[in-house]
Short mmCIF file of N, CA, C and O in Angstrom, two decimals:
data_model
loop_
_atom_site.label_atom_id
_atom_site.label_comp_id
_atom_site.label_asym_id
_atom_site.label_seq_id
_atom_site.Cartn_x
_atom_site.Cartn_y
_atom_site.Cartn_z
N MET A 1421 -81.83 -185.97 68.64
CA MET A 1421 -80.50 -185.68 69.13
C MET A 1421 -79.89 -184.56 68.28
O MET A 1421 -79.93 -184.60 67.07
N THR A 1422 -79.33 -183.56 68.93
CA THR A 1422 -78.72 -182.45 68.21
C THR A 1422 -77.23 -182.67 68.06
O THR A 1422 -76.59 -183.25 68.93
N ASN A 1423 -76.71 -182.18 66.95
CA ASN A 1423 -75.28 -182.29 66.70
C ASN A 1423 -74.61 -181.03 67.23
O ASN A 1423 -74.81 -179.95 66.69
N LYS A 1424 -73.84 -181.14 68.27
CA LYS A 1424 -73.19 -179.99 68.90
C LYS A 1424 -71.77 -179.84 68.39
O LYS A 1424 -70.81 -179.85 69.17
N HIS A 1425 -71.64 -179.71 67.09
CA HIS A 1425 -70.32 -179.59 66.47
C HIS A 1425 -70.39 -178.56 65.35
O HIS A 1425 -71.22 -178.69 64.44
N MET A 1426 -69.56 -177.56 65.43
CA MET A 1426 -69.49 -176.55 64.36
C MET A 1426 -68.31 -176.91 63.47
O MET A 1426 -67.20 -177.09 63.96
N ASN A 1427 -68.57 -177.02 62.18
CA ASN A 1427 -67.47 -177.24 61.24
C ASN A 1427 -67.48 -176.09 60.23
O ASN A 1427 -68.33 -175.20 60.28
N LYS A 1428 -66.54 -176.12 59.33
CA LYS A 1428 -66.39 -175.02 58.38
C LYS A 1428 -67.62 -174.86 57.49
O LYS A 1428 -68.07 -173.74 57.22
N ASP A 1429 -68.20 -175.96 57.04
CA ASP A 1429 -69.38 -175.88 56.19
C ASP A 1429 -70.55 -175.19 56.90
O ASP A 1429 -71.24 -174.36 56.31
N LYS A 1430 -70.76 -175.54 58.16
CA LYS A 1430 -71.83 -174.90 58.92
C LYS A 1430 -71.53 -173.42 59.13
O LYS A 1430 -72.43 -172.59 59.06
N LEU A 1431 -70.28 -173.10 59.40
CA LEU A 1431 -69.88 -171.71 59.58
C LEU A 1431 -70.12 -170.91 58.30
O LEU A 1431 -70.64 -169.80 58.34
N VAL A 1432 -69.77 -171.49 57.16
CA VAL A 1432 -70.00 -170.83 55.87
C VAL A 1432 -71.49 -170.55 55.69
O VAL A 1432 -71.88 -169.44 55.30
N ASP A 1433 -72.34 -171.53 55.98
CA ASP A 1433 -73.78 -171.35 55.85
C ASP A 1433 -74.28 -170.22 56.75
O ASP A 1433 -75.07 -169.37 56.32
N LEU A 1434 -73.82 -170.19 58.00
CA LEU A 1434 -74.27 -169.17 58.95
C LEU A 1434 -73.80 -167.77 58.54
O LEU A 1434 -74.58 -166.80 58.62
N VAL A 1435 -72.55 -167.66 58.10
CA VAL A 1435 -72.02 -166.36 57.68
C VAL A 1435 -72.75 -165.87 56.44
O VAL A 1435 -73.13 -164.70 56.35
N ALA A 1436 -72.97 -166.75 55.48
CA ALA A 1436 -73.69 -166.37 54.26
C ALA A 1436 -75.09 -165.88 54.60
O ALA A 1436 -75.54 -164.86 54.08
N SER A 1437 -75.75 -166.57 55.49
CA SER A 1437 -77.10 -166.19 55.89
C SER A 1437 -77.11 -164.84 56.60
O SER A 1437 -77.94 -163.97 56.33
N LYS A 1438 -76.16 -164.67 57.51
CA LYS A 1438 -76.09 -163.43 58.29
C LYS A 1438 -75.78 -162.22 57.41
O LYS A 1438 -76.29 -161.13 57.63
N LEU A 1439 -74.93 -162.41 56.41
CA LEU A 1439 -74.53 -161.31 55.54
C LEU A 1439 -75.45 -161.15 54.32
O LEU A 1439 -75.32 -160.18 53.58
N GLY A 1440 -76.31 -162.12 54.10
CA GLY A 1440 -77.14 -162.08 52.90
C GLY A 1440 -76.32 -162.26 51.64
O GLY A 1440 -76.63 -161.69 50.60
N SER A 1441 -75.26 -163.05 51.74
CA SER A 1441 -74.40 -163.29 50.58
C SER A 1441 -74.48 -164.75 50.17
O SER A 1441 -75.17 -165.54 50.78
N THR A 1442 -73.73 -165.08 49.13
CA THR A 1442 -73.69 -166.47 48.68
C THR A 1442 -72.74 -167.27 49.56
O THR A 1442 -71.88 -166.72 50.24
N LYS A 1443 -72.90 -168.57 49.50
CA LYS A 1443 -71.99 -169.45 50.24
C LYS A 1443 -70.56 -169.31 49.72
O LYS A 1443 -69.61 -169.34 50.49
N ALA A 1444 -70.42 -169.12 48.40
CA ALA A 1444 -69.08 -168.98 47.82
C ALA A 1444 -68.39 -167.73 48.35
O ALA A 1444 -67.20 -167.77 48.68
N GLU A 1445 -69.13 -166.62 48.44
CA GLU A 1445 -68.55 -165.39 48.97
C GLU A 1445 -68.17 -165.55 50.45
O GLU A 1445 -67.11 -165.11 50.87
N ALA A 1446 -69.05 -166.18 51.22
CA ALA A 1446 -68.77 -166.39 52.63
C ALA A 1446 -67.55 -167.29 52.81
O ALA A 1446 -66.70 -167.02 53.67
N GLU A 1447 -67.46 -168.33 51.99
CA GLU A 1447 -66.32 -169.24 52.10
C GLU A 1447 -65.00 -168.53 51.75
O GLU A 1447 -63.99 -168.72 52.41
N ARG A 1448 -65.03 -167.68 50.71
CA ARG A 1448 -63.82 -166.92 50.35
C ARG A 1448 -63.41 -165.99 51.50
O ARG A 1448 -62.22 -165.88 51.81
N ALA A 1449 -64.38 -165.36 52.13
CA ALA A 1449 -64.08 -164.46 53.25
C ALA A 1449 -63.49 -165.23 54.43
O ALA A 1449 -62.47 -164.81 55.01
N ILE A 1450 -64.09 -166.35 54.77
CA ILE A 1450 -63.58 -167.16 55.89
C ILE A 1450 -62.19 -167.68 55.57
O ILE A 1450 -61.29 -167.62 56.42
N ASN A 1451 -61.98 -168.17 54.35
CA ASN A 1451 -60.65 -168.66 53.96
C ASN A 1451 -59.61 -167.56 54.03
O ASN A 1451 -58.48 -167.79 54.46
N ALA A 1452 -59.99 -166.35 53.61
CA ALA A 1452 -59.05 -165.23 53.64
C ALA A 1452 -58.64 -164.91 55.08
O ALA A 1452 -57.46 -164.70 55.37
N VAL A 1453 -59.61 -164.90 55.99
CA VAL A 1453 -59.30 -164.62 57.40
C VAL A 1453 -58.38 -165.70 57.96
O VAL A 1453 -57.37 -165.40 58.59
N LEU A 1454 -58.74 -166.96 57.74
CA LEU A 1454 -57.93 -168.06 58.27
C LEU A 1454 -56.52 -168.06 57.67
O LEU A 1454 -55.53 -168.30 58.39
N ASP A 1455 -56.40 -167.77 56.38
CA ASP A 1455 -55.08 -167.70 55.75
C ASP A 1455 -54.23 -166.60 56.36
O ASP A 1455 -53.04 -166.80 56.62
N GLU A 1456 -54.82 -165.44 56.59
CA GLU A 1456 -54.06 -164.33 57.14
C GLU A 1456 -53.67 -164.57 58.60
O GLU A 1456 -52.58 -164.18 59.03
N VAL A 1457 -54.53 -165.22 59.36
CA VAL A 1457 -54.16 -165.59 60.74
C VAL A 1457 -52.98 -166.56 60.69
O VAL A 1457 -51.99 -166.40 61.41
N SER A 1458 -53.05 -167.57 59.82
CA SER A 1458 -51.96 -168.54 59.68
C SER A 1458 -50.67 -167.87 59.24
O SER A 1458 -49.58 -168.15 59.78
N ASN A 1459 -50.75 -166.96 58.26
CA ASN A 1459 -49.57 -166.26 57.77
C ASN A 1459 -48.93 -165.42 58.87
O ASN A 1459 -47.71 -165.40 59.02
N ALA A 1460 -49.75 -164.71 59.64
CA ALA A 1460 -49.22 -163.89 60.72
C ALA A 1460 -48.53 -164.76 61.78
O ALA A 1460 -47.43 -164.43 62.25
N LEU A 1461 -49.14 -165.87 62.14
CA LEU A 1461 -48.53 -166.77 63.12
C LEU A 1461 -47.22 -167.34 62.60
O LEU A 1461 -46.25 -167.47 63.35
N SER A 1462 -47.16 -167.66 61.32
CA SER A 1462 -45.92 -168.22 60.75
C SER A 1462 -44.79 -167.20 60.78
O SER A 1462 -43.63 -167.57 60.78
N ARG A 1463 -45.15 -165.90 60.80
CA ARG A 1463 -44.14 -164.84 60.92
C ARG A 1463 -43.83 -164.53 62.38
O ARG A 1463 -43.04 -163.63 62.67
N GLY A 1464 -44.45 -165.24 63.31
CA GLY A 1464 -44.21 -165.04 64.72
C GLY A 1464 -45.03 -163.91 65.33
O GLY A 1464 -44.76 -163.49 66.45
N GLU A 1465 -46.03 -163.42 64.62
CA GLU A 1465 -46.87 -162.34 65.11
C GLU A 1465 -48.04 -162.89 65.92
O GLU A 1465 -48.47 -164.02 65.70
N GLU A 1466 -48.56 -162.07 66.84
CA GLU A 1466 -49.80 -162.39 67.53
C GLU A 1466 -50.96 -161.82 66.73
O GLU A 1466 -50.80 -160.80 66.06
N VAL A 1467 -52.11 -162.46 66.80
CA VAL A 1467 -53.31 -161.96 66.14
C VAL A 1467 -54.38 -161.81 67.21
O VAL A 1467 -54.77 -162.80 67.85
N SER A 1468 -54.85 -160.57 67.42
CA SER A 1468 -55.83 -160.30 68.46
C SER A 1468 -57.15 -159.83 67.86
O SER A 1468 -57.17 -158.99 66.96
N PHE A 1469 -58.23 -160.39 68.37
CA PHE A 1469 -59.57 -159.96 68.05
C PHE A 1469 -60.17 -159.49 69.37
O PHE A 1469 -60.50 -160.32 70.22
N THR A 1470 -60.30 -158.19 69.54
CA THR A 1470 -60.76 -157.61 70.79
C THR A 1470 -62.05 -158.27 71.26
O THR A 1470 -63.01 -158.39 70.51
N GLY A 1471 -62.02 -158.74 72.50
CA GLY A 1471 -63.18 -159.39 73.09
C GLY A 1471 -63.28 -160.87 72.77
O GLY A 1471 -63.88 -161.63 73.53
N PHE A 1472 -62.72 -161.30 71.64
CA PHE A 1472 -62.79 -162.71 71.24
C PHE A 1472 -61.60 -163.49 71.77
O PHE A 1472 -61.76 -164.51 72.42
N GLY A 1473 -60.39 -163.02 71.45
CA GLY A 1473 -59.20 -163.71 71.93
C GLY A 1473 -57.98 -163.40 71.11
O GLY A 1473 -58.01 -162.61 70.16
N THR A 1474 -56.88 -164.05 71.49
CA THR A 1474 -55.59 -163.82 70.86
C THR A 1474 -54.96 -165.14 70.44
O THR A 1474 -54.88 -166.07 71.25
N PHE A 1475 -54.52 -165.20 69.19
CA PHE A 1475 -53.76 -166.32 68.69
C PHE A 1475 -52.29 -165.95 68.77
O PHE A 1475 -51.91 -164.82 68.44
N ALA A 1476 -51.44 -166.88 69.21
CA ALA A 1476 -50.01 -166.61 69.33
C ALA A 1476 -49.25 -167.91 69.08
O ALA A 1476 -49.83 -168.99 68.92
N VAL A 1477 -47.93 -167.79 69.03
CA VAL A 1477 -47.05 -168.94 68.86
C VAL A 1477 -46.29 -169.15 70.15
O VAL A 1477 -45.78 -168.20 70.74
N SER A 1478 -46.25 -170.38 70.60
CA SER A 1478 -45.53 -170.73 71.82
C SER A 1478 -44.44 -171.73 71.47
O SER A 1478 -44.58 -172.53 70.54
N SER A 1479 -43.35 -171.69 72.20
CA SER A 1479 -42.23 -172.62 71.96
C SER A 1479 -42.20 -173.67 73.06
O SER A 1479 -42.29 -173.34 74.25
N ARG A 1480 -42.07 -174.91 72.66
CA ARG A 1480 -41.87 -176.01 73.61
C ARG A 1480 -40.41 -176.42 73.53
O ARG A 1480 -39.89 -176.66 72.44
N LYS A 1481 -39.77 -176.52 74.68
CA LYS A 1481 -38.37 -176.89 74.72
C LYS A 1481 -38.18 -178.37 74.38
O LYS A 1481 -39.11 -179.18 74.53
N ALA A 1482 -36.99 -178.71 73.93
CA ALA A 1482 -36.64 -180.11 73.70
C ALA A 1482 -36.69 -180.82 75.05
O ALA A 1482 -36.39 -180.23 76.09
N ARG A 1483 -37.07 -182.09 75.02
CA ARG A 1483 -37.17 -182.84 76.27
C ARG A 1483 -36.98 -184.33 76.02
O ARG A 1483 -37.10 -184.80 74.91
N ALA A 1484 -36.71 -185.03 77.11
CA ALA A 1484 -36.57 -186.48 77.03
C ALA A 1484 -37.95 -187.11 77.15
O ALA A 1484 -38.82 -186.59 77.85
N GLY A 1485 -38.15 -188.21 76.45
CA GLY A 1485 -39.41 -188.92 76.51
C GLY A 1485 -39.19 -190.41 76.43
O GLY A 1485 -38.05 -190.87 76.35
N VAL A 1486 -40.29 -191.15 76.43
CA VAL A 1486 -40.22 -192.61 76.35
C VAL A 1486 -41.20 -193.07 75.28
O VAL A 1486 -42.37 -192.65 75.27
N ASN A 1487 -40.72 -193.93 74.36
CA ASN A 1487 -41.59 -194.53 73.36
C ASN A 1487 -42.52 -195.50 74.10
O ASN A 1487 -42.06 -196.47 74.70
N PRO A 1488 -43.84 -195.28 74.07
CA PRO A 1488 -44.74 -196.15 74.84
C PRO A 1488 -44.80 -197.59 74.34
O PRO A 1488 -45.13 -198.50 75.11
N ARG A 1489 -44.47 -197.81 73.10
CA ARG A 1489 -44.50 -199.19 72.56
C ARG A 1489 -43.29 -200.01 73.00
O ARG A 1489 -43.42 -201.19 73.29
N THR A 1490 -42.12 -199.36 72.99
CA THR A 1490 -40.89 -200.11 73.25
C THR A 1490 -40.27 -199.81 74.60
O THR A 1490 -39.41 -200.56 75.07
N GLY A 1491 -40.65 -198.71 75.23
CA GLY A 1491 -40.03 -198.30 76.48
C GLY A 1491 -38.69 -197.63 76.27
O GLY A 1491 -38.03 -197.23 77.23
N GLU A 1492 -38.29 -197.49 75.01
CA GLU A 1492 -37.00 -196.88 74.67
C GLU A 1492 -37.05 -195.37 74.97
O GLU A 1492 -38.02 -194.69 74.70
N LYS A 1493 -35.94 -194.87 75.54
CA LYS A 1493 -35.84 -193.43 75.80
C LYS A 1493 -35.56 -192.72 74.48
O LYS A 1493 -34.75 -193.18 73.68
N ILE A 1494 -36.27 -191.60 74.28
CA ILE A 1494 -36.08 -190.83 73.05
C ILE A 1494 -35.94 -189.35 73.39
O ILE A 1494 -36.32 -188.92 74.48
N GLN A 1495 -35.40 -188.61 72.46
CA GLN A 1495 -35.28 -187.16 72.61
C GLN A 1495 -36.37 -186.51 71.76
O GLN A 1495 -36.45 -186.75 70.55
N ILE A 1496 -37.21 -185.71 72.37
CA ILE A 1496 -38.27 -185.00 71.65
C ILE A 1496 -37.76 -183.61 71.32
O ILE A 1496 -37.33 -182.88 72.21
N ALA A 1497 -37.78 -183.27 70.05
CA ALA A 1497 -37.21 -182.00 69.58
C ALA A 1497 -38.05 -180.81 70.04
O ALA A 1497 -39.25 -180.93 70.31
N ALA A 1498 -37.41 -179.65 70.10
CA ALA A 1498 -38.11 -178.40 70.38
C ALA A 1498 -39.06 -178.12 69.21
O ALA A 1498 -38.78 -178.49 68.07
N VAL A 1499 -40.18 -177.48 69.51
CA VAL A 1499 -41.18 -177.22 68.47
C VAL A 1499 -41.96 -175.95 68.81
O VAL A 1499 -42.09 -175.59 69.98
N LYS A 1500 -42.43 -175.29 67.78
CA LYS A 1500 -43.31 -174.14 67.96
C LYS A 1500 -44.73 -174.60 67.72
O LYS A 1500 -45.00 -175.34 66.77
N VAL A 1501 -45.66 -174.16 68.57
CA VAL A 1501 -47.06 -174.57 68.46
C VAL A 1501 -47.97 -173.35 68.57
O VAL A 1501 -47.65 -172.39 69.26
N PRO A 1502 -49.12 -173.38 67.87
CA PRO A 1502 -50.07 -172.28 68.02
C PRO A 1502 -50.81 -172.41 69.35
O PRO A 1502 -51.01 -173.51 69.86
N LYS A 1503 -51.19 -171.26 69.91
CA LYS A 1503 -52.01 -171.29 71.12
C LYS A 1503 -53.06 -170.20 71.01
O LYS A 1503 -52.94 -169.27 70.21
N PHE A 1504 -54.10 -170.31 71.82
CA PHE A 1504 -55.21 -169.37 71.80
C PHE A 1504 -55.57 -169.01 73.24
O PHE A 1504 -55.71 -169.89 74.08
N ARG A 1505 -55.70 -167.71 73.50
CA ARG A 1505 -56.17 -167.22 74.79
C ARG A 1505 -57.52 -166.54 74.56
O ARG A 1505 -57.61 -165.58 73.79
N ALA A 1506 -58.54 -167.04 75.21
CA ALA A 1506 -59.89 -166.49 75.04
C ALA A 1506 -59.98 -165.10 75.65
O ALA A 1506 -59.41 -164.84 76.70
N GLY A 1507 -60.72 -164.22 74.98
CA GLY A 1507 -60.97 -162.88 75.47
C GLY A 1507 -62.16 -162.84 76.40
O GLY A 1507 -62.92 -163.82 76.54
N LYS A 1508 -62.38 -161.71 77.03
CA LYS A 1508 -63.43 -161.54 78.03
C LYS A 1508 -64.81 -161.87 77.47
O LYS A 1508 -65.57 -162.61 78.10
N ASN A 1509 -65.16 -161.32 76.31
CA ASN A 1509 -66.49 -161.55 75.75
C ASN A 1509 -66.74 -163.02 75.44
O ASN A 1509 -67.84 -163.53 75.65
N LEU A 1510 -65.73 -163.71 74.91
CA LEU A 1510 -65.86 -165.13 74.61
C LEU A 1510 -66.03 -165.94 75.89
O LEU A 1510 -66.88 -166.84 75.96
N LYS A 1511 -65.25 -165.61 76.90
CA LYS A 1511 -65.37 -166.32 78.19
C LYS A 1511 -66.77 -166.15 78.76
O LYS A 1511 -67.36 -167.11 79.26
N GLU A 1512 -67.29 -164.94 78.69
CA GLU A 1512 -68.64 -164.69 79.20
C GLU A 1512 -69.71 -165.40 78.38
O GLU A 1512 -70.72 -165.84 78.92
N ALA A 1513 -69.50 -165.52 77.09
CA ALA A 1513 -70.48 -166.16 76.21
C ALA A 1513 -70.64 -167.64 76.50
O ALA A 1513 -71.72 -168.20 76.29
N VAL A 1514 -69.61 -168.28 76.98
CA VAL A 1514 -69.68 -169.74 77.20
C VAL A 1514 -69.98 -170.11 78.65
O VAL A 1514 -70.09 -171.28 78.97
N ARG A 1515 -70.17 -169.14 79.48
CA ARG A 1515 -70.49 -169.44 80.90
C ARG A 1515 -71.89 -169.94 81.04
O ARG A 1515 -72.81 -169.75 80.42
#
């Protein structure tokens, strides 16, 4: 049975192998990219990787809801959430 799950450790191994670098160098590079994507999103910026996709921030309006345990009506606050739109090359790769 194959494990069809990519996690950060596996990604670090693959990047290190592809670049011919150490795992530590690959991990620093991956962390730097992820940190900068997070920082840009926190500033409200979009982050685009041509062909891969775009990361952006979306706003959800406040709304009424129901607590499933008690049935009590509650107010759900407005919130900002990250979103991702796949690019053409990524869409084609998973077909």
